[in-house]
XYZ file of C-alpha atoms in Angstrom:
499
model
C 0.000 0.000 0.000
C 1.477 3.208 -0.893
C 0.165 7.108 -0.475
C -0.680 8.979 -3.334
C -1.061 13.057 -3.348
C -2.547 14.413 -6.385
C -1.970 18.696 -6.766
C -4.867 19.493 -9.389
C -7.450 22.959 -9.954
C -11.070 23.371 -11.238
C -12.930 26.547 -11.974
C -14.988 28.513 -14.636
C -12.103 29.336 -16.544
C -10.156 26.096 -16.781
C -12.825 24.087 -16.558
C -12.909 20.850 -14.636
C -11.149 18.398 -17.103
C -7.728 18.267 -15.328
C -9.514 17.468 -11.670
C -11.195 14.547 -13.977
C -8.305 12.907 -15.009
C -6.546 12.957 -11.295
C -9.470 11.863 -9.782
C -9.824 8.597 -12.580
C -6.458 7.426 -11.491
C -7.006 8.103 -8.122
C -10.316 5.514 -8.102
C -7.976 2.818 -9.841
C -5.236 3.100 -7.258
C -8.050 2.986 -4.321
C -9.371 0.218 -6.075
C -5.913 -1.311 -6.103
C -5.562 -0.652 -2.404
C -3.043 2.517 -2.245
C -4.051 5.685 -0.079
C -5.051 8.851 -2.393
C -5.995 12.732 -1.670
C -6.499 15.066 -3.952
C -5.497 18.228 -3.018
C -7.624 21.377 -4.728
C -7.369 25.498 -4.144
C -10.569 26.089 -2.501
C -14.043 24.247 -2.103
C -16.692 24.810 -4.825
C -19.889 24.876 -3.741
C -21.541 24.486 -7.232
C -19.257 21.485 -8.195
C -20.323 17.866 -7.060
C -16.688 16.455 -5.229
C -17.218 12.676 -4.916
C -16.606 10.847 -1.516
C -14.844 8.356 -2.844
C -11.611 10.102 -2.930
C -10.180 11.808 -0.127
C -10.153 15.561 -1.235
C -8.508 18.541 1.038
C -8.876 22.254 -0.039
C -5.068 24.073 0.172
C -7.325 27.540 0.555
C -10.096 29.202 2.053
C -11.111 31.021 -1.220
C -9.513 32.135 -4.952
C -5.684 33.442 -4.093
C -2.606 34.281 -6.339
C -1.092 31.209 -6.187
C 3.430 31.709 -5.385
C 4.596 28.478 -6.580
C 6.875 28.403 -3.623
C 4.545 29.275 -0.942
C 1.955 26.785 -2.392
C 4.758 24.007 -2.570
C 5.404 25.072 1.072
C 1.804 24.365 2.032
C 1.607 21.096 0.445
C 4.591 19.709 1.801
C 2.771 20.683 4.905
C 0.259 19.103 4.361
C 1.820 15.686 3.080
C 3.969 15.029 6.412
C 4.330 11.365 5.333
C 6.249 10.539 1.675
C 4.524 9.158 -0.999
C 4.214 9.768 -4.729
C 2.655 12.747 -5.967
C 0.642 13.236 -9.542
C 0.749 17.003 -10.445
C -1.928 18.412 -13.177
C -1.947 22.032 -12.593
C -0.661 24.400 -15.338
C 0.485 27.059 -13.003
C 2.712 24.905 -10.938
C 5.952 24.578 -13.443
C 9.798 23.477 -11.734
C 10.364 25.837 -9.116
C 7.170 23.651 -7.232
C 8.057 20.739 -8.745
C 11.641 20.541 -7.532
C 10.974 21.408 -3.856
C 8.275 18.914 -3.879
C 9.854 16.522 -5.090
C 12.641 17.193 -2.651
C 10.397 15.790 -0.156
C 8.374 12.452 -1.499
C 9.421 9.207 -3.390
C 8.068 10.108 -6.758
C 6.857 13.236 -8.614
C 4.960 12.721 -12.023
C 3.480 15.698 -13.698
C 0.570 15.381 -16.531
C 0.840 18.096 -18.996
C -0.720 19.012 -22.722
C 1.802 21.650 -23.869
C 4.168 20.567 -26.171
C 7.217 23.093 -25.428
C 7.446 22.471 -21.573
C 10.468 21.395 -19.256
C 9.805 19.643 -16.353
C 12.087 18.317 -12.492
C 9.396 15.411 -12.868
C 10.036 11.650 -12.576
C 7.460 10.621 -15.106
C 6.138 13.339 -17.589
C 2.375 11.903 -19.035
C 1.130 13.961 -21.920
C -1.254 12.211 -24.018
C -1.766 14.644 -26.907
C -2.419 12.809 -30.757
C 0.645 15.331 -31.380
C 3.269 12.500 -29.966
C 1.763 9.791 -32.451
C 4.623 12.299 -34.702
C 7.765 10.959 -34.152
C 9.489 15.219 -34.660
C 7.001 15.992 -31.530
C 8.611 13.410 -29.463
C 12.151 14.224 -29.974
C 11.468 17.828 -29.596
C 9.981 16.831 -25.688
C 12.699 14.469 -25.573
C 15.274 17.498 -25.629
C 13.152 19.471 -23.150
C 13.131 16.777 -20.416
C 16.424 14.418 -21.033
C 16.259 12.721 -18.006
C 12.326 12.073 -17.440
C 10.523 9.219 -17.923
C 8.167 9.925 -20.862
C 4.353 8.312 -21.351
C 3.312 9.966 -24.319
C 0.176 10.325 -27.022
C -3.172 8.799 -27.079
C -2.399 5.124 -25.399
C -1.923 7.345 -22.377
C -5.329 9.311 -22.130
C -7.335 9.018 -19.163
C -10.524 8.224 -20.104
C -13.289 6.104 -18.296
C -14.052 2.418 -19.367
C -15.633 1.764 -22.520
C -19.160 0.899 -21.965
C -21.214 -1.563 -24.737
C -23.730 0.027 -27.383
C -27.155 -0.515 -27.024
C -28.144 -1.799 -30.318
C -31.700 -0.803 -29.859
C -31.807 2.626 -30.369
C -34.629 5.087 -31.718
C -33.990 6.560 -35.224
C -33.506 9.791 -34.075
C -30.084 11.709 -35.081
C -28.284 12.436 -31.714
C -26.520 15.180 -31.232
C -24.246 15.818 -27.795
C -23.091 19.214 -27.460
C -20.571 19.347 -24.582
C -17.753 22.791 -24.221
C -16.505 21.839 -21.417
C -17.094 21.942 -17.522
C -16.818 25.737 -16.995
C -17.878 26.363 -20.550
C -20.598 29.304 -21.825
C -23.400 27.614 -22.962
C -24.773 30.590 -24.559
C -23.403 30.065 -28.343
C -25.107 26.260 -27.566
C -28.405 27.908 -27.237
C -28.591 29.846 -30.125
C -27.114 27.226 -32.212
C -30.509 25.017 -30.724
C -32.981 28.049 -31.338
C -31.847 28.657 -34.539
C -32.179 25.169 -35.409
C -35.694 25.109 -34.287
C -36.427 28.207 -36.226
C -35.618 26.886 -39.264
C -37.873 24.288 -39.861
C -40.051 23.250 -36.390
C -41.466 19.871 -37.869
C -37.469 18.674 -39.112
C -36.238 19.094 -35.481
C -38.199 16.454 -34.248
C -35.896 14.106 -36.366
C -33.234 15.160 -33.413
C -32.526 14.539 -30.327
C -29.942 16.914 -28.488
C -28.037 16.117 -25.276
C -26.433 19.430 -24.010
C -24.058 18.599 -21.162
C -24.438 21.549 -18.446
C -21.247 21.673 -16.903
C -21.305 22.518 -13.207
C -19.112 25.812 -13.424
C -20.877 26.771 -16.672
C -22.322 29.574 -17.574
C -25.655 30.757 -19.112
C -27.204 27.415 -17.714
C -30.457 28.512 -17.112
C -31.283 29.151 -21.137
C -30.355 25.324 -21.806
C -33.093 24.656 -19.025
C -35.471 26.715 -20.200
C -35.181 24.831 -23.614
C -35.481 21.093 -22.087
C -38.735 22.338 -20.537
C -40.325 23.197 -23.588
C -39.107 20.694 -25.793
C -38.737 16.727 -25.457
C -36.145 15.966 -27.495
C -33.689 18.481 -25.692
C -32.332 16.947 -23.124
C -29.828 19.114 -20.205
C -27.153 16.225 -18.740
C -25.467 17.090 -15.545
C -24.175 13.878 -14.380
C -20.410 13.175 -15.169
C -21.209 9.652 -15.866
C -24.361 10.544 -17.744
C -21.662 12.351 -20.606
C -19.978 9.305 -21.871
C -23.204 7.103 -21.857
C -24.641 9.581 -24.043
C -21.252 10.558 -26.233
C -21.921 6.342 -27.033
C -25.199 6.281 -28.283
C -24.440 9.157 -30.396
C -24.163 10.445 -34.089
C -22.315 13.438 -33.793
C -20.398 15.143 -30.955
C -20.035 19.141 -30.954
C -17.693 20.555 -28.675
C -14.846 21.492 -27.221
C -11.239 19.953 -28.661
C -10.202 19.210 -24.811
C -10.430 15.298 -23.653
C -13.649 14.453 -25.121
C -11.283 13.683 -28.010
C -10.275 10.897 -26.682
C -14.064 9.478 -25.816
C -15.425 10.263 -28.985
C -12.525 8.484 -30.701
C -13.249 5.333 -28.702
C -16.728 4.852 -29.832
C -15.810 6.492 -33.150
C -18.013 9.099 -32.675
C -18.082 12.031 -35.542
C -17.219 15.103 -34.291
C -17.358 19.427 -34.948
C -14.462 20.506 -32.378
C -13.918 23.547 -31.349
C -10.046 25.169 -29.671
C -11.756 26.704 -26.305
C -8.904 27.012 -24.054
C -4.833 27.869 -24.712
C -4.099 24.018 -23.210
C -5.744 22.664 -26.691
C -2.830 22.386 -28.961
C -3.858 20.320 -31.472
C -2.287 19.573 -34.918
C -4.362 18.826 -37.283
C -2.779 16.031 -39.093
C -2.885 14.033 -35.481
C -5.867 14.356 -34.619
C -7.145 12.714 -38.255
C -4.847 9.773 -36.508
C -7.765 9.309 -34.051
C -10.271 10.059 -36.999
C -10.947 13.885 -36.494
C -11.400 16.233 -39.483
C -13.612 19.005 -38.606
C -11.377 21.922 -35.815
C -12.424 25.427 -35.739
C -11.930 28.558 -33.435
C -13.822 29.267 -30.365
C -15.164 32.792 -31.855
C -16.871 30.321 -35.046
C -18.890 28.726 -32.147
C -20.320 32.459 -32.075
C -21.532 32.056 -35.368
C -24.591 30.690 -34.512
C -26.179 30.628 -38.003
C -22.891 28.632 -39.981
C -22.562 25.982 -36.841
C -26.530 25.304 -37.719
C -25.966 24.713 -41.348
C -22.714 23.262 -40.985
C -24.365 20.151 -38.367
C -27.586 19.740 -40.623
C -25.210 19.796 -44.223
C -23.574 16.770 -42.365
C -26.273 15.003 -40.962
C -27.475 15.132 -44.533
C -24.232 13.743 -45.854
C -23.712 11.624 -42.490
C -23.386 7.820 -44.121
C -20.152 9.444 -45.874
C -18.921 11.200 -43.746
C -18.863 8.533 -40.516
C -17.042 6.318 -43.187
C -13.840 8.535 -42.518
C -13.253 6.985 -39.103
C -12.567 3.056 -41.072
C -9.393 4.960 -42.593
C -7.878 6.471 -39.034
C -4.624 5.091 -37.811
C -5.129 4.651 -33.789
C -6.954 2.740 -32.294
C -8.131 4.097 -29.070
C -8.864 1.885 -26.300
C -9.663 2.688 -22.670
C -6.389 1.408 -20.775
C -4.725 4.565 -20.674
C -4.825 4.314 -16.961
C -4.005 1.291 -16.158
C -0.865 1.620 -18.590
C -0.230 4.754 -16.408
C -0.306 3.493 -13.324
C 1.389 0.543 -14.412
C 4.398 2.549 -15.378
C 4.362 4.485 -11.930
C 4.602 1.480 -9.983
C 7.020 -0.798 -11.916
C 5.103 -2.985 -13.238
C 6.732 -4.807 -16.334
C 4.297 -6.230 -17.883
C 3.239 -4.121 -20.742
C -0.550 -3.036 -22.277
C 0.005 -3.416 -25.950
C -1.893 -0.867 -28.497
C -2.783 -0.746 -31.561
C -1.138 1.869 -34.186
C -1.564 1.047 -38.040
C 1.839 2.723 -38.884
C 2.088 3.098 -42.716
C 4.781 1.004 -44.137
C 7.450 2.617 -46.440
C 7.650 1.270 -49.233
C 11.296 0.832 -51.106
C 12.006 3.462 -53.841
C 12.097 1.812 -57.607
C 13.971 3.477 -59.929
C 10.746 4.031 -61.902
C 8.226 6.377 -60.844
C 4.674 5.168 -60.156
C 1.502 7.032 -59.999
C -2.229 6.635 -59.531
C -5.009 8.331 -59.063
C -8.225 7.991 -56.806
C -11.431 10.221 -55.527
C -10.999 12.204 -52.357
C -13.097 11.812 -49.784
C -13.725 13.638 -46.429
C -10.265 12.692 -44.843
C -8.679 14.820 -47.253
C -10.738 17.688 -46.011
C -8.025 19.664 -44.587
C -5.377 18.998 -47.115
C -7.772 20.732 -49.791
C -7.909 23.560 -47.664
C -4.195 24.009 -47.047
C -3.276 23.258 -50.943
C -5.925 25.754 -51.639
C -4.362 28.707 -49.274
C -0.824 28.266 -50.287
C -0.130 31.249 -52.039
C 1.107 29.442 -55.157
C -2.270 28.459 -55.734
C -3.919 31.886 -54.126
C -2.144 33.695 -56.854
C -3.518 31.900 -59.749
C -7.406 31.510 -58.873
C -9.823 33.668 -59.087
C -10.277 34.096 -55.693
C -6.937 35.212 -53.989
C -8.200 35.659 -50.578
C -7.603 32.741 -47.731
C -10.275 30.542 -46.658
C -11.041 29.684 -43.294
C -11.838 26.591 -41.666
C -15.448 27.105 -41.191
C -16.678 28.410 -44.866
C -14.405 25.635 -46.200
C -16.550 23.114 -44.447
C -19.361 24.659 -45.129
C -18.390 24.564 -49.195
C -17.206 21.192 -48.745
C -20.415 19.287 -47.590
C -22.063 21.640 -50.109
C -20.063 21.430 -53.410
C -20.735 19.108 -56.363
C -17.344 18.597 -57.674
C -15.883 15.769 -58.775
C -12.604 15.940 -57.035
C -9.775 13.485 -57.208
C -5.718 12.826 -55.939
C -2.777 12.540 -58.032
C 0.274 10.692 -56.522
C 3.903 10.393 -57.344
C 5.469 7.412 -55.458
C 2.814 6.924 -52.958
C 2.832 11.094 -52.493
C 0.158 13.358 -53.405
C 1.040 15.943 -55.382
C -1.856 17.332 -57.099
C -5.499 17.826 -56.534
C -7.642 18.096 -59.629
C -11.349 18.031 -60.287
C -14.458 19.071 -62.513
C -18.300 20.426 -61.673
C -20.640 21.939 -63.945
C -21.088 25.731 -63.932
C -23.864 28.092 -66.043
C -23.137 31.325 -67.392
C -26.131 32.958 -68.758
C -28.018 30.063 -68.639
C -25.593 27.963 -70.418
C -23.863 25.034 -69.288
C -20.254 24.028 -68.963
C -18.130 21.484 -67.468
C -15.039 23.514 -65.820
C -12.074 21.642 -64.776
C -9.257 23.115 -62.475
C -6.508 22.020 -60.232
C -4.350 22.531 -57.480
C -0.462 22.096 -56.602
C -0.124 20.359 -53.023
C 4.012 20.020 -53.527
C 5.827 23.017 -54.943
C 8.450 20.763 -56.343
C 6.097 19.426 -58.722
C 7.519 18.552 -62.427
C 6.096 20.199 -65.003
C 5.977 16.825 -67.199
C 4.129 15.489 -63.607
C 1.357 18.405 -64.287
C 0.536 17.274 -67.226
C 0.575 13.549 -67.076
C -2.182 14.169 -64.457
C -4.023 16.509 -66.586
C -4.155 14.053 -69.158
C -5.580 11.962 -66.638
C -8.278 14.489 -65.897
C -9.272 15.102 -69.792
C -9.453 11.317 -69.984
C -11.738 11.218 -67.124
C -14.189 14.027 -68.002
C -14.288 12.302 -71.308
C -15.507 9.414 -70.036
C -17.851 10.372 -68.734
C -19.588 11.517 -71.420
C -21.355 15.419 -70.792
C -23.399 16.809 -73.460
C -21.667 20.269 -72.856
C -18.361 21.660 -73.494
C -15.316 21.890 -70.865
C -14.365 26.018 -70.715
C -11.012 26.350 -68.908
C -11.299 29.861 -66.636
C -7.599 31.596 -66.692
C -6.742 34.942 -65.294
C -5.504 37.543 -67.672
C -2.616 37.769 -65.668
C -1.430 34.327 -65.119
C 0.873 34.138 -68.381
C 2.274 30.929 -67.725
C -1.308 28.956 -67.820
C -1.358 30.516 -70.627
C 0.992 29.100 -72.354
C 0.859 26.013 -70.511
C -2.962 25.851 -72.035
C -1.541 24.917 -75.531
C -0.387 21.508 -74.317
C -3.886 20.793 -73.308
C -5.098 21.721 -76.892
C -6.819 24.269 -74.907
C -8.680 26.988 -77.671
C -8.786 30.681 -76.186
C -12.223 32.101 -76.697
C -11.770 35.319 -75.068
C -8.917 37.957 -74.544
């Protein structure tokens, strides 16, 4: 048996996620027969602190916390040694070397990418580390630390079974977070109910009202008046609901981790500075759609963007077949595995792409994009390479780029070189003045791109179009300006028609 001090914080504006992952470990190593308190600022008298773990408040009420005095106090307070689990942002070395001065073991959770720690055992569980660059760049900050890092380590709660039998209704959990303002949530639901009264009975919404939130009273006032909004409070209630749903909306914080496990769809939104998240990881875990907290404020876009997807949902859940993790729910018992010694080791599964060995002679192919290229569209599209040549100069943003994306008709397809793709090219149908016309265009993802490379695959593309067999002509649209398309437009047997 061995005593175990968590340091940890909860409030309005950090929410209460880091007190939740503490206190999951902490129920594992009381289950396992170890001693555990969890030591907080100051007692809450809106949040619901479970019995089950020991939990002593370090303050009467909200102070500027001086890492050294607040090391001080702790100490204090921890007379006998044990190990300690830190998850508290503000507390960086100067605590953590006094503390750890005076107990066994010190092991600090973090979710920054660029921090150096005097910890034991650094956990960080961010999709980032599934990138083998992000792990040597935390390997240089902390040289000497025991690291436990990306999603095997997340501390979520156990996985709990589907219920097959479930009503037909499109479930939708919105959830920003413990200390979150629900007020963006409730015009995204009244909104949604203005648009068409009789189509919003083919929903069923679970809002999860956070106990330090804000604005709850308006998400109350909504489950009274209709049925099929529902206002969850309980912390187990979340994840039972998060299962039996279609789509999660929310905040990018560690509901990623949940909604990955039951491969869960999600909208997620950066609401706090502690969410670094890079994009290409979190597709690991089969996430495609991040945005901004101030697009959550755009009540009106959110709408369209969740009822464009639940209209295009069959292709769009498909996404999550193609992502490399796959999550399970032993990230704590790997964790405290690892701070006890154990050696036997909780194996995960990580579909690593194998390399495949370079032939002297180039291969390519060519296939249709689907959602999971979402992002890379985007980012081809904004490189200012492309920018400068289309129509359109200005960047896109995340949100209207969605928006387009679950909205367009285009036929869009991937050009690789070698396994790498290297252009994006497609085709839709446009009028002008009532007349129709199939207009093709394209997109450089790789800068290094051979001009012999451009045109195989817009050989590719004529071949294609032709195929498939339109009535109408294809018109080409090039700006004045752009003298090399120009010129490049002769190999396609292009015909100008205007000057």
């Amino acid at each position: 048996m061995k005593n175990f001090y968590f340091r940890t914080n909860l409030g309005k504006k950090i929410g209460i996620g880091n007190y939740m992952r503490v206190y999951r470990i902490a129920s594992l190593l009381k289950k396992q027969g170890h001693v555990c308190t969890i030591f907080v600022d100051y007692f809450l008298k809106n949040f619901n602190f479970d019995s089950n773990v020991s939990i002593k408040f370090l303050y009467s009420g909200p102070e500027k916390i001086s890492e050294i005095d607040d090391a001080n106090l702790f100490i204090y307070q921890t007379p006998r040694k044990g190990i300690v689990i830190l998850d508290d942002y503000r507390l960086k070395e100067k605590w953590q070397t006094k503390v750890k001065s005076h107990h066994n073991k010190l092991v600090v959770i973090d979710d920054f990418l660029n921090s150096s720690h005097a910890t034991d055992i650094l956990i960080n569980s961010k999709p980032i580390f599934l990138n083998e660059k992000s792990v040597n760049l935390i390997k240089a900050k902390n040289p000497n630390t025991k690291l436990l890092l990306g999603p095997k380590y997340c501390i979520i709660d156990k996985k709990i079974e589907k219920n097959k039998k479930l009503k037909k209704k499109f479930k939708i959990v919105f959830y920003i977070g413990g200390g979150g303002d629900l007020l963006p949530i409730y015009n995204i639901l009244n909104y949604l109910i203005s648009l068409n009264r009789s189509n919003f009975n083919n929903f069923h919404i679970y809002v999860v009202v956070g106990s330090l939130a804000t604005n709850k009273e308006k998400i109350l006032i909504l489950s009274k008046k209709f049925k099929n909004i529902e206002a969850i409070y309980s912390q187990n209630e979340i994840y039972k609901k998060i299962n039996h749903s279609n789509l999660f909306v929310g905040s990018a914080g560690i509901s990623i981790f949940e909604t990955a496990l039951y491969k869960i769809p999600t909208i997620l939104f950066k609401t706090s500075n502690n969410q670094e998240v890079d994009l290409d990881s979190l597709e690991k875990i089969g996430h495609y759609l991040l945005l901004n907290l101030k697009d959550l404020y755009k009540y009106k876009q959110i709408t369209k963007l969740i009822l464009l997807i639940h209209k295009k949902f069959s292709s769009f859940k498909e996404i999550f077949k193609s992502s490399n993790f796959s999550l399970d729910d032993k990230g704590c018992e790997r964790i405290v595995s690892e701070i006890l010694g154990n050696k036997k080791k909780i194996k995960t599964k990580y579909n690593k792409k194998k390399e495949k060995l370079k032939t002297k002679k180039d291969k390519y192919s060519v296939s249709k994009i689907n959602t999971k290229y979402v992002n890379k569209y985007l980012l081809s599209r904004n490189l200012k390479m492309n920018r400068i040549n289309s129509i359109n100069s200005e960047k896109i943003d995340n949100l209207n780029h969605y928006l387009w994306w679950f909205n367009n008709k285009r036929m869009s397809y991937i050009f690789r070189k070698n396994n790498n793709d290297i252009i994006f090219f497609y085709h839709e149908i446009i009028k002008i003045k009532n007349l129709s016309f199939i207009k093709p265009g394209w997109c450089l993802i790789d800068n290094k791109v051979l001009f012999l490379d451009i045109l195989r695959a817009l050989k590719i593309q004529e071949k294609i179009i032709n195929r498939q067999n339109y009535p109408i002509p294809n018109l080409g649209i090039i700006k004045k300006d752009n003298v090399s398309m120009i010129k490049f437009a002769k190999n396609l047997n292009w015909e100008k028609i205007h000057s």
